[in-house]
Protein backbone atom coordinates (compact mmCIF):
# COMPACT_ATOMS: atom_id res chain seq x y z
CA UNK A 1 0.00 0.00 0.00
CA UNK A 2 1.25 3.45 -0.93
CA UNK A 3 1.17 5.11 2.50
CA UNK A 4 2.22 8.62 1.37
CA UNK A 5 -0.67 8.66 -1.10
CA UNK A 6 -3.10 7.34 1.53
CA UNK A 7 -1.91 9.93 4.02
CA UNK A 8 -2.32 12.69 1.44
CA UNK A 9 -5.84 11.44 0.66
CA UNK A 10 -6.78 11.43 4.36
CA UNK A 11 -5.40 14.94 4.89
CA UNK A 12 -7.46 16.22 1.98
CA UNK A 13 -10.65 14.56 3.25
CA UNK A 14 -10.07 16.00 6.74
CA UNK A 15 -9.54 19.43 5.19
CA UNK A 16 -12.80 19.02 3.25
CA UNK A 17 -14.66 18.07 6.43
CA UNK A 18 -13.19 21.06 8.26
CA UNK A 19 -14.22 23.35 5.41
CA UNK A 20 -17.77 21.94 5.42
CA UNK A 21 -17.95 22.45 9.20
CA UNK A 22 -16.84 26.08 8.89
CA UNK A 23 -19.36 26.71 6.09
CA UNK A 24 -22.18 25.24 8.22
CA UNK A 25 -21.24 27.43 11.19
CA UNK A 26 -21.06 30.50 8.96
CA UNK A 27 -24.36 29.92 7.18
CA UNK A 28 -26.40 28.72 10.17
CA UNK A 29 -27.24 32.22 11.52
CA UNK A 30 -28.49 33.22 8.06
CA UNK A 31 -30.59 30.05 7.86
CA UNK A 32 -32.01 30.67 11.33
CA UNK A 33 -32.85 34.29 10.46
CA UNK A 34 -34.72 33.29 7.29
CA UNK A 35 -36.52 30.48 9.09
CA UNK A 36 -37.52 32.74 11.99
CA UNK A 37 -38.94 35.31 9.58
CA UNK A 38 -41.71 32.81 8.74
CA UNK A 39 -42.57 32.13 12.41
CA UNK A 40 -44.93 33.96 14.72
CA UNK A 41 -43.52 35.96 17.63
CA UNK A 42 -44.70 33.33 20.11
CA UNK A 43 -43.10 30.52 18.14
CA UNK A 44 -39.79 32.38 17.92
CA UNK A 45 -39.68 32.72 21.72
CA UNK A 46 -41.04 29.33 22.76
CA UNK A 47 -40.23 26.87 19.98
CA UNK A 48 -36.86 25.15 19.66
CA UNK A 49 -37.56 23.79 16.18
CA UNK A 50 -35.40 25.09 13.38
CA UNK A 51 -38.28 25.18 10.91
CA UNK A 52 -41.64 26.86 11.59
CA UNK A 53 -44.61 24.65 12.38
CA UNK A 54 -46.71 26.59 9.91
CA UNK A 55 -45.08 28.79 7.29
CA UNK A 56 -46.62 32.26 7.16
CA UNK A 57 -45.66 35.53 5.44
CA UNK A 58 -47.44 37.90 7.83
CA UNK A 59 -44.12 39.29 9.06
CA UNK A 60 -43.22 40.43 5.54
CA UNK A 61 -46.68 41.96 5.02
CA UNK A 62 -46.40 43.84 8.31
CA UNK A 63 -42.95 45.07 7.28
CA UNK A 64 -44.36 46.88 4.24
CA UNK A 65 -47.55 48.02 5.99
CA UNK A 66 -46.24 49.39 9.28
CA UNK A 67 -42.74 50.51 8.23
CA UNK A 68 -41.80 52.60 5.22
CA UNK A 69 -39.35 49.88 4.21
CA UNK A 70 -39.33 50.77 0.51
CA UNK A 71 -37.97 54.25 1.21
CA UNK A 72 -35.34 52.91 3.62
CA UNK A 73 -34.23 50.25 1.16
CA UNK A 74 -34.06 52.71 -1.74
CA UNK A 75 -32.02 55.22 0.26
CA UNK A 76 -29.58 52.53 1.43
CA UNK A 77 -29.21 51.24 -2.11
CA UNK A 78 -28.57 54.72 -3.54
CA UNK A 79 -26.15 55.78 -0.80
CA UNK A 80 -24.18 52.53 -0.59
CA UNK A 81 -24.11 51.86 -4.34
CA UNK A 82 -22.97 55.38 -5.23
CA UNK A 83 -20.38 55.41 -2.44
CA UNK A 84 -19.06 52.03 -3.59
CA UNK A 85 -18.64 53.19 -7.20
CA UNK A 86 -16.98 56.52 -6.32
CA UNK A 87 -14.63 55.07 -3.71
CA UNK A 88 -13.64 52.08 -5.86
CA UNK A 89 -12.85 54.22 -8.90
CA UNK A 90 -10.86 56.82 -6.93
CA UNK A 91 -9.03 54.18 -4.89
CA UNK A 92 -8.13 52.20 -8.02
CA UNK A 93 -6.46 55.12 -9.78
CA UNK A 94 -4.82 56.58 -6.68
CA UNK A 95 -3.69 53.16 -5.42
CA UNK A 96 -2.05 52.45 -8.77
CA UNK A 97 -0.34 55.84 -8.75
CA UNK A 98 1.04 55.35 -5.25
CA UNK A 99 2.37 51.88 -6.06
CA UNK A 100 4.01 52.73 -9.40
CA UNK A 101 5.04 56.39 -9.44
CA UNK A 102 7.55 58.08 -7.20
CA UNK A 103 6.87 61.72 -6.45
CA UNK A 104 7.85 64.05 -3.58
CA UNK A 105 5.89 63.18 -0.47
CA UNK A 106 4.57 59.83 -1.75
CA UNK A 107 5.61 57.88 1.33
CA UNK A 108 4.40 60.61 3.67
CA UNK A 109 1.07 60.74 1.88
CA UNK A 110 0.68 56.96 2.16
CA UNK A 111 1.38 57.04 5.89
CA UNK A 112 -0.98 59.99 6.37
CA UNK A 113 -3.73 58.10 4.58
CA UNK A 114 -3.22 55.10 6.85
CA UNK A 115 -2.96 57.34 9.90
CA UNK A 116 -6.48 58.65 9.38
CA UNK A 117 -7.76 55.20 10.34
CA UNK A 118 -6.29 55.58 13.84
CA UNK A 119 -8.73 58.38 14.71
CA UNK A 120 -12.09 57.19 16.13
CA UNK A 121 -14.95 58.09 13.83
CA UNK A 122 -17.05 59.46 16.69
CA UNK A 123 -14.61 62.39 16.97
CA UNK A 124 -15.72 63.60 13.54
CA UNK A 125 -19.42 63.60 14.41
CA UNK A 126 -19.90 67.09 15.83
CA UNK A 127 -17.37 68.91 13.57
CA UNK A 128 -18.85 67.36 10.43
CA UNK A 129 -22.37 68.24 11.50
CA UNK A 130 -21.31 71.84 12.15
CA UNK A 131 -19.59 71.98 8.75
CA UNK A 132 -22.80 70.80 7.06
CA UNK A 133 -24.78 73.45 8.96
CA UNK A 134 -22.23 76.11 7.93
CA UNK A 135 -22.51 75.07 4.27
CA UNK A 136 -26.29 75.29 4.49
CA UNK A 137 -26.25 78.74 6.09
CA UNK A 138 -23.48 80.16 3.88
CA UNK A 139 -24.08 78.63 0.46
CA UNK A 140 -27.66 77.42 0.75
CA UNK A 141 -26.67 73.82 -0.06
CA UNK A 142 -28.72 71.35 1.97
CA UNK A 143 -26.58 68.37 2.97
CA UNK A 144 -28.34 67.28 6.16
CA UNK A 145 -31.23 64.94 5.45
CA UNK A 146 -30.11 64.23 1.87
CA UNK A 147 -28.59 61.17 0.25
CA UNK A 148 -25.73 63.05 -1.38
CA UNK A 149 -24.71 64.57 1.97
CA UNK A 150 -24.25 61.06 3.35
CA UNK A 151 -22.53 59.91 0.15
CA UNK A 152 -19.91 62.67 0.50
CA UNK A 153 -19.36 61.67 4.13
CA UNK A 154 -19.02 57.95 3.40
CA UNK A 155 -16.67 58.64 0.49
CA UNK A 156 -14.32 60.52 2.79
CA UNK A 157 -14.52 57.79 5.43
CA UNK A 158 -13.93 54.72 3.27
CA UNK A 159 -11.55 56.09 0.63
CA UNK A 160 -8.32 56.07 2.72
CA UNK A 161 -8.44 52.39 3.69
CA UNK A 162 -9.66 51.37 0.22
CA UNK A 163 -6.75 53.26 -1.32
CA UNK A 164 -4.30 51.48 0.98
CA UNK A 165 -5.79 48.06 0.16
CA UNK A 166 -5.56 48.59 -3.60
CA UNK A 167 -2.10 50.07 -3.32
CA UNK A 168 -0.99 46.75 -1.84
CA UNK A 169 -2.67 44.78 -4.63
CA UNK A 170 -1.01 46.83 -7.37
CA UNK A 171 2.35 46.67 -5.60
CA UNK A 172 2.16 42.85 -5.54
CA UNK A 173 1.86 42.68 -9.35
CA UNK A 174 5.30 42.29 -10.99
CA UNK A 175 6.43 45.46 -12.69
CA UNK A 176 7.95 43.36 -15.50
CA UNK A 177 4.49 42.69 -16.94
CA UNK A 178 3.84 46.40 -17.25
CA UNK A 179 7.30 47.04 -18.70
CA UNK A 180 6.73 44.33 -21.31
CA UNK A 181 3.46 46.00 -22.34
CA UNK A 182 5.24 49.35 -22.68
CA UNK A 183 7.93 47.74 -24.85
CA UNK A 184 5.22 46.24 -27.07
CA UNK A 185 3.84 49.71 -27.76
CA UNK A 186 1.28 50.31 -25.02
CA UNK A 187 1.00 53.71 -23.43
CA UNK A 188 1.18 54.01 -19.65
CA UNK A 189 -2.60 54.16 -19.44
CA UNK A 190 -2.90 51.31 -21.95
CA UNK A 191 -0.67 49.11 -19.81
CA UNK A 192 -2.74 50.01 -16.77
CA UNK A 193 -6.03 49.29 -18.54
CA UNK A 194 -5.01 46.07 -20.33
CA UNK A 195 -2.54 44.53 -17.87
CA UNK A 196 -2.76 45.95 -14.38
CA UNK A 197 -6.51 46.41 -14.07
CA UNK A 198 -7.46 42.80 -14.99
CA UNK A 199 -4.80 41.40 -12.65
CA UNK A 200 -6.03 43.60 -9.79
CA UNK A 201 -9.69 42.63 -10.32
CA UNK A 202 -9.85 40.43 -7.15
CA UNK A 203 -8.61 43.32 -5.03
CA UNK A 204 -10.98 45.79 -6.69
CA UNK A 205 -13.96 43.47 -6.15
CA UNK A 206 -12.97 42.86 -2.51
CA UNK A 207 -12.64 46.60 -1.93
CA UNK A 208 -16.02 47.29 -3.51
CA UNK A 209 -17.69 44.66 -1.31
CA UNK A 210 -16.00 46.05 1.79
CA UNK A 211 -17.18 49.59 1.04
CA UNK A 212 -20.75 48.54 0.24
CA UNK A 213 -21.22 46.35 3.31
CA UNK A 214 -19.58 48.84 5.68
CA UNK A 215 -21.73 51.68 4.39
CA UNK A 216 -24.82 49.45 4.51
CA UNK A 217 -24.30 48.71 8.22
CA UNK A 218 -23.39 52.25 9.32
CA UNK A 219 -25.95 53.75 11.71
CA UNK A 220 -24.60 56.65 13.76
CA UNK A 221 -23.80 59.21 11.04
CA UNK A 222 -26.86 58.29 8.97
CA UNK A 223 -29.01 58.83 12.06
CA UNK A 224 -27.40 62.16 12.99
CA UNK A 225 -27.64 63.44 9.40
CA UNK A 226 -31.29 62.33 9.29
CA UNK A 227 -30.98 60.06 6.26
CA UNK A 228 -33.53 57.25 6.37
CA UNK A 229 -31.42 54.21 5.55
CA UNK A 230 -32.28 50.67 6.63
CA UNK A 231 -30.27 50.73 9.92
CA UNK A 232 -31.96 54.02 10.87
CA UNK A 233 -35.38 52.68 9.91
Short mmCIF file of C-alpha atoms in Angstrom, two decimals, residues 26-216:
data_model
loop_
_atom_site.label_atom_id
_atom_site.label_comp_id
_atom_site.label_asym_id
_atom_site.label_seq_id
_atom_site.Cartn_x
_atom_site.Cartn_y
_atom_site.Cartn_z
CA UNK A 26 -21.06 30.50 8.96
CA UNK A 27 -24.36 29.92 7.18
CA UNK A 28 -26.40 28.72 10.17
CA UNK A 29 -27.24 32.22 11.52
CA UNK A 30 -28.49 33.22 8.06
CA UNK A 31 -30.59 30.05 7.86
CA UNK A 32 -32.01 30.67 11.33
CA UNK A 33 -32.85 34.29 10.46
CA UNK A 34 -34.72 33.29 7.29
CA UNK A 35 -36.52 30.48 9.09
CA UNK A 36 -37.52 32.74 11.99
CA UNK A 37 -38.94 35.31 9.58
CA UNK A 38 -41.71 32.81 8.74
CA UNK A 39 -42.57 32.13 12.41
CA UNK A 40 -44.93 33.96 14.72
CA UNK A 41 -43.52 35.96 17.63
CA UNK A 42 -44.70 33.33 20.11
CA UNK A 43 -43.10 30.52 18.14
CA UNK A 44 -39.79 32.38 17.92
CA UNK A 45 -39.68 32.72 21.72
CA UNK A 46 -41.04 29.33 22.76
CA UNK A 47 -40.23 26.87 19.98
CA UNK A 48 -36.86 25.15 19.66
CA UNK A 49 -37.56 23.79 16.18
CA UNK A 50 -35.40 25.09 13.38
CA UNK A 51 -38.28 25.18 10.91
CA UNK A 52 -41.64 26.86 11.59
CA UNK A 53 -44.61 24.65 12.38
CA UNK A 54 -46.71 26.59 9.91
CA UNK A 55 -45.08 28.79 7.29
CA UNK A 56 -46.62 32.26 7.16
CA UNK A 57 -45.66 35.53 5.44
CA UNK A 58 -47.44 37.90 7.83
CA UNK A 59 -44.12 39.29 9.06
CA UNK A 60 -43.22 40.43 5.54
CA UNK A 61 -46.68 41.96 5.02
CA UNK A 62 -46.40 43.84 8.31
CA UNK A 63 -42.95 45.07 7.28
CA UNK A 64 -44.36 46.88 4.24
CA UNK A 65 -47.55 48.02 5.99
CA UNK A 66 -46.24 49.39 9.28
CA UNK A 67 -42.74 50.51 8.23
CA UNK A 68 -41.80 52.60 5.22
CA UNK A 69 -39.35 49.88 4.21
CA UNK A 70 -39.33 50.77 0.51
CA UNK A 71 -37.97 54.25 1.21
CA UNK A 72 -35.34 52.91 3.62
CA UNK A 73 -34.23 50.25 1.16
CA UNK A 74 -34.06 52.71 -1.74
CA UNK A 75 -32.02 55.22 0.26
CA UNK A 76 -29.58 52.53 1.43
CA UNK A 77 -29.21 51.24 -2.11
CA UNK A 78 -28.57 54.72 -3.54
CA UNK A 79 -26.15 55.78 -0.80
CA UNK A 80 -24.18 52.53 -0.59
CA UNK A 81 -24.11 51.86 -4.34
CA UNK A 82 -22.97 55.38 -5.23
CA UNK A 83 -20.38 55.41 -2.44
CA UNK A 84 -19.06 52.03 -3.59
CA UNK A 85 -18.64 53.19 -7.20
CA UNK A 86 -16.98 56.52 -6.32
CA UNK A 87 -14.63 55.07 -3.71
CA UNK A 88 -13.64 52.08 -5.86
CA UNK A 89 -12.85 54.22 -8.90
CA UNK A 90 -10.86 56.82 -6.93
CA UNK A 91 -9.03 54.18 -4.89
CA UNK A 92 -8.13 52.20 -8.02
CA UNK A 93 -6.46 55.12 -9.78
CA UNK A 94 -4.82 56.58 -6.68
CA UNK A 95 -3.69 53.16 -5.42
CA UNK A 96 -2.05 52.45 -8.77
CA UNK A 97 -0.34 55.84 -8.75
CA UNK A 98 1.04 55.35 -5.25
CA UNK A 99 2.37 51.88 -6.06
CA UNK A 100 4.01 52.73 -9.40
CA UNK A 101 5.04 56.39 -9.44
CA UNK A 102 7.55 58.08 -7.20
CA UNK A 103 6.87 61.72 -6.45
CA UNK A 104 7.85 64.05 -3.58
CA UNK A 105 5.89 63.18 -0.47
CA UNK A 106 4.57 59.83 -1.75
CA UNK A 107 5.61 57.88 1.33
CA UNK A 108 4.40 60.61 3.67
CA UNK A 109 1.07 60.74 1.88
CA UNK A 110 0.68 56.96 2.16
CA UNK A 111 1.38 57.04 5.89
CA UNK A 112 -0.98 59.99 6.37
CA UNK A 113 -3.73 58.10 4.58
CA UNK A 114 -3.22 55.10 6.85
CA UNK A 115 -2.96 57.34 9.90
CA UNK A 116 -6.48 58.65 9.38
CA UNK A 117 -7.76 55.20 10.34
CA UNK A 118 -6.29 55.58 13.84
CA UNK A 119 -8.73 58.38 14.71
CA UNK A 120 -12.09 57.19 16.13
CA UNK A 121 -14.95 58.09 13.83
CA UNK A 122 -17.05 59.46 16.69
CA UNK A 123 -14.61 62.39 16.97
CA UNK A 124 -15.72 63.60 13.54
CA UNK A 125 -19.42 63.60 14.41
CA UNK A 126 -19.90 67.09 15.83
CA UNK A 127 -17.37 68.91 13.57
CA UNK A 128 -18.85 67.36 10.43
CA UNK A 129 -22.37 68.24 11.50
CA UNK A 130 -21.31 71.84 12.15
CA UNK A 131 -19.59 71.98 8.75
CA UNK A 132 -22.80 70.80 7.06
CA UNK A 133 -24.78 73.45 8.96
CA UNK A 134 -22.23 76.11 7.93
CA UNK A 135 -22.51 75.07 4.27
CA UNK A 136 -26.29 75.29 4.49
CA UNK A 137 -26.25 78.74 6.09
CA UNK A 138 -23.48 80.16 3.88
CA UNK A 139 -24.08 78.63 0.46
CA UNK A 140 -27.66 77.42 0.75
CA UNK A 141 -26.67 73.82 -0.06
CA UNK A 142 -28.72 71.35 1.97
CA UNK A 143 -26.58 68.37 2.97
CA UNK A 144 -28.34 67.28 6.16
CA UNK A 145 -31.23 64.94 5.45
CA UNK A 146 -30.11 64.23 1.87
CA UNK A 147 -28.59 61.17 0.25
CA UNK A 148 -25.73 63.05 -1.38
CA UNK A 149 -24.71 64.57 1.97
CA UNK A 150 -24.25 61.06 3.35
CA UNK A 151 -22.53 59.91 0.15
CA UNK A 152 -19.91 62.67 0.50
CA UNK A 153 -19.36 61.67 4.13
CA UNK A 154 -19.02 57.95 3.40
CA UNK A 155 -16.67 58.64 0.49
CA UNK A 156 -14.32 60.52 2.79
CA UNK A 157 -14.52 57.79 5.43
CA UNK A 158 -13.93 54.72 3.27
CA UNK A 159 -11.55 56.09 0.63
CA UNK A 160 -8.32 56.07 2.72
CA UNK A 161 -8.44 52.39 3.69
CA UNK A 162 -9.66 51.37 0.22
CA UNK A 163 -6.75 53.26 -1.32
CA UNK A 164 -4.30 51.48 0.98
CA UNK A 165 -5.79 48.06 0.16
CA UNK A 166 -5.56 48.59 -3.60
CA UNK A 167 -2.10 50.07 -3.32
CA UNK A 168 -0.99 46.75 -1.84
CA UNK A 169 -2.67 44.78 -4.63
CA UNK A 170 -1.01 46.83 -7.37
CA UNK A 171 2.35 46.67 -5.60
CA UNK A 172 2.16 42.85 -5.54
CA UNK A 173 1.86 42.68 -9.35
CA UNK A 174 5.30 42.29 -10.99
CA UNK A 175 6.43 45.46 -12.69
CA UNK A 176 7.95 43.36 -15.50
CA UNK A 177 4.49 42.69 -16.94
CA UNK A 178 3.84 46.40 -17.25
CA UNK A 179 7.30 47.04 -18.70
CA UNK A 180 6.73 44.33 -21.31
CA UNK A 181 3.46 46.00 -22.34
CA UNK A 182 5.24 49.35 -22.68
CA UNK A 183 7.93 47.74 -24.85
CA UNK A 184 5.22 46.24 -27.07
CA UNK A 185 3.84 49.71 -27.76
CA UNK A 186 1.28 50.31 -25.02
CA UNK A 187 1.00 53.71 -23.43
CA UNK A 188 1.18 54.01 -19.65
CA UNK A 189 -2.60 54.16 -19.44
CA UNK A 190 -2.90 51.31 -21.95
CA UNK A 191 -0.67 49.11 -19.81
CA UNK A 192 -2.74 50.01 -16.77
CA UNK A 193 -6.03 49.29 -18.54
CA UNK A 194 -5.01 46.07 -20.33
CA UNK A 195 -2.54 44.53 -17.87
CA UNK A 196 -2.76 45.95 -14.38
CA UNK A 197 -6.51 46.41 -14.07
CA UNK A 198 -7.46 42.80 -14.99
CA UNK A 199 -4.80 41.40 -12.65
CA UNK A 200 -6.03 43.60 -9.79
CA UNK A 201 -9.69 42.63 -10.32
CA UNK A 202 -9.85 40.43 -7.15
CA UNK A 203 -8.61 43.32 -5.03
CA UNK A 204 -10.98 45.79 -6.69
CA UNK A 205 -13.96 43.47 -6.15
CA UNK A 206 -12.97 42.86 -2.51
CA UNK A 207 -12.64 46.60 -1.93
CA UNK A 208 -16.02 47.29 -3.51
CA UNK A 209 -17.69 44.66 -1.31
CA UNK A 210 -16.00 46.05 1.79
CA UNK A 211 -17.18 49.59 1.04
CA UNK A 212 -20.75 48.54 0.24
CA UNK A 213 -21.22 46.35 3.31
CA UNK A 214 -19.58 48.84 5.68
CA UNK A 215 -21.73 51.68 4.39
CA UNK A 216 -24.82 49.45 4.51
#
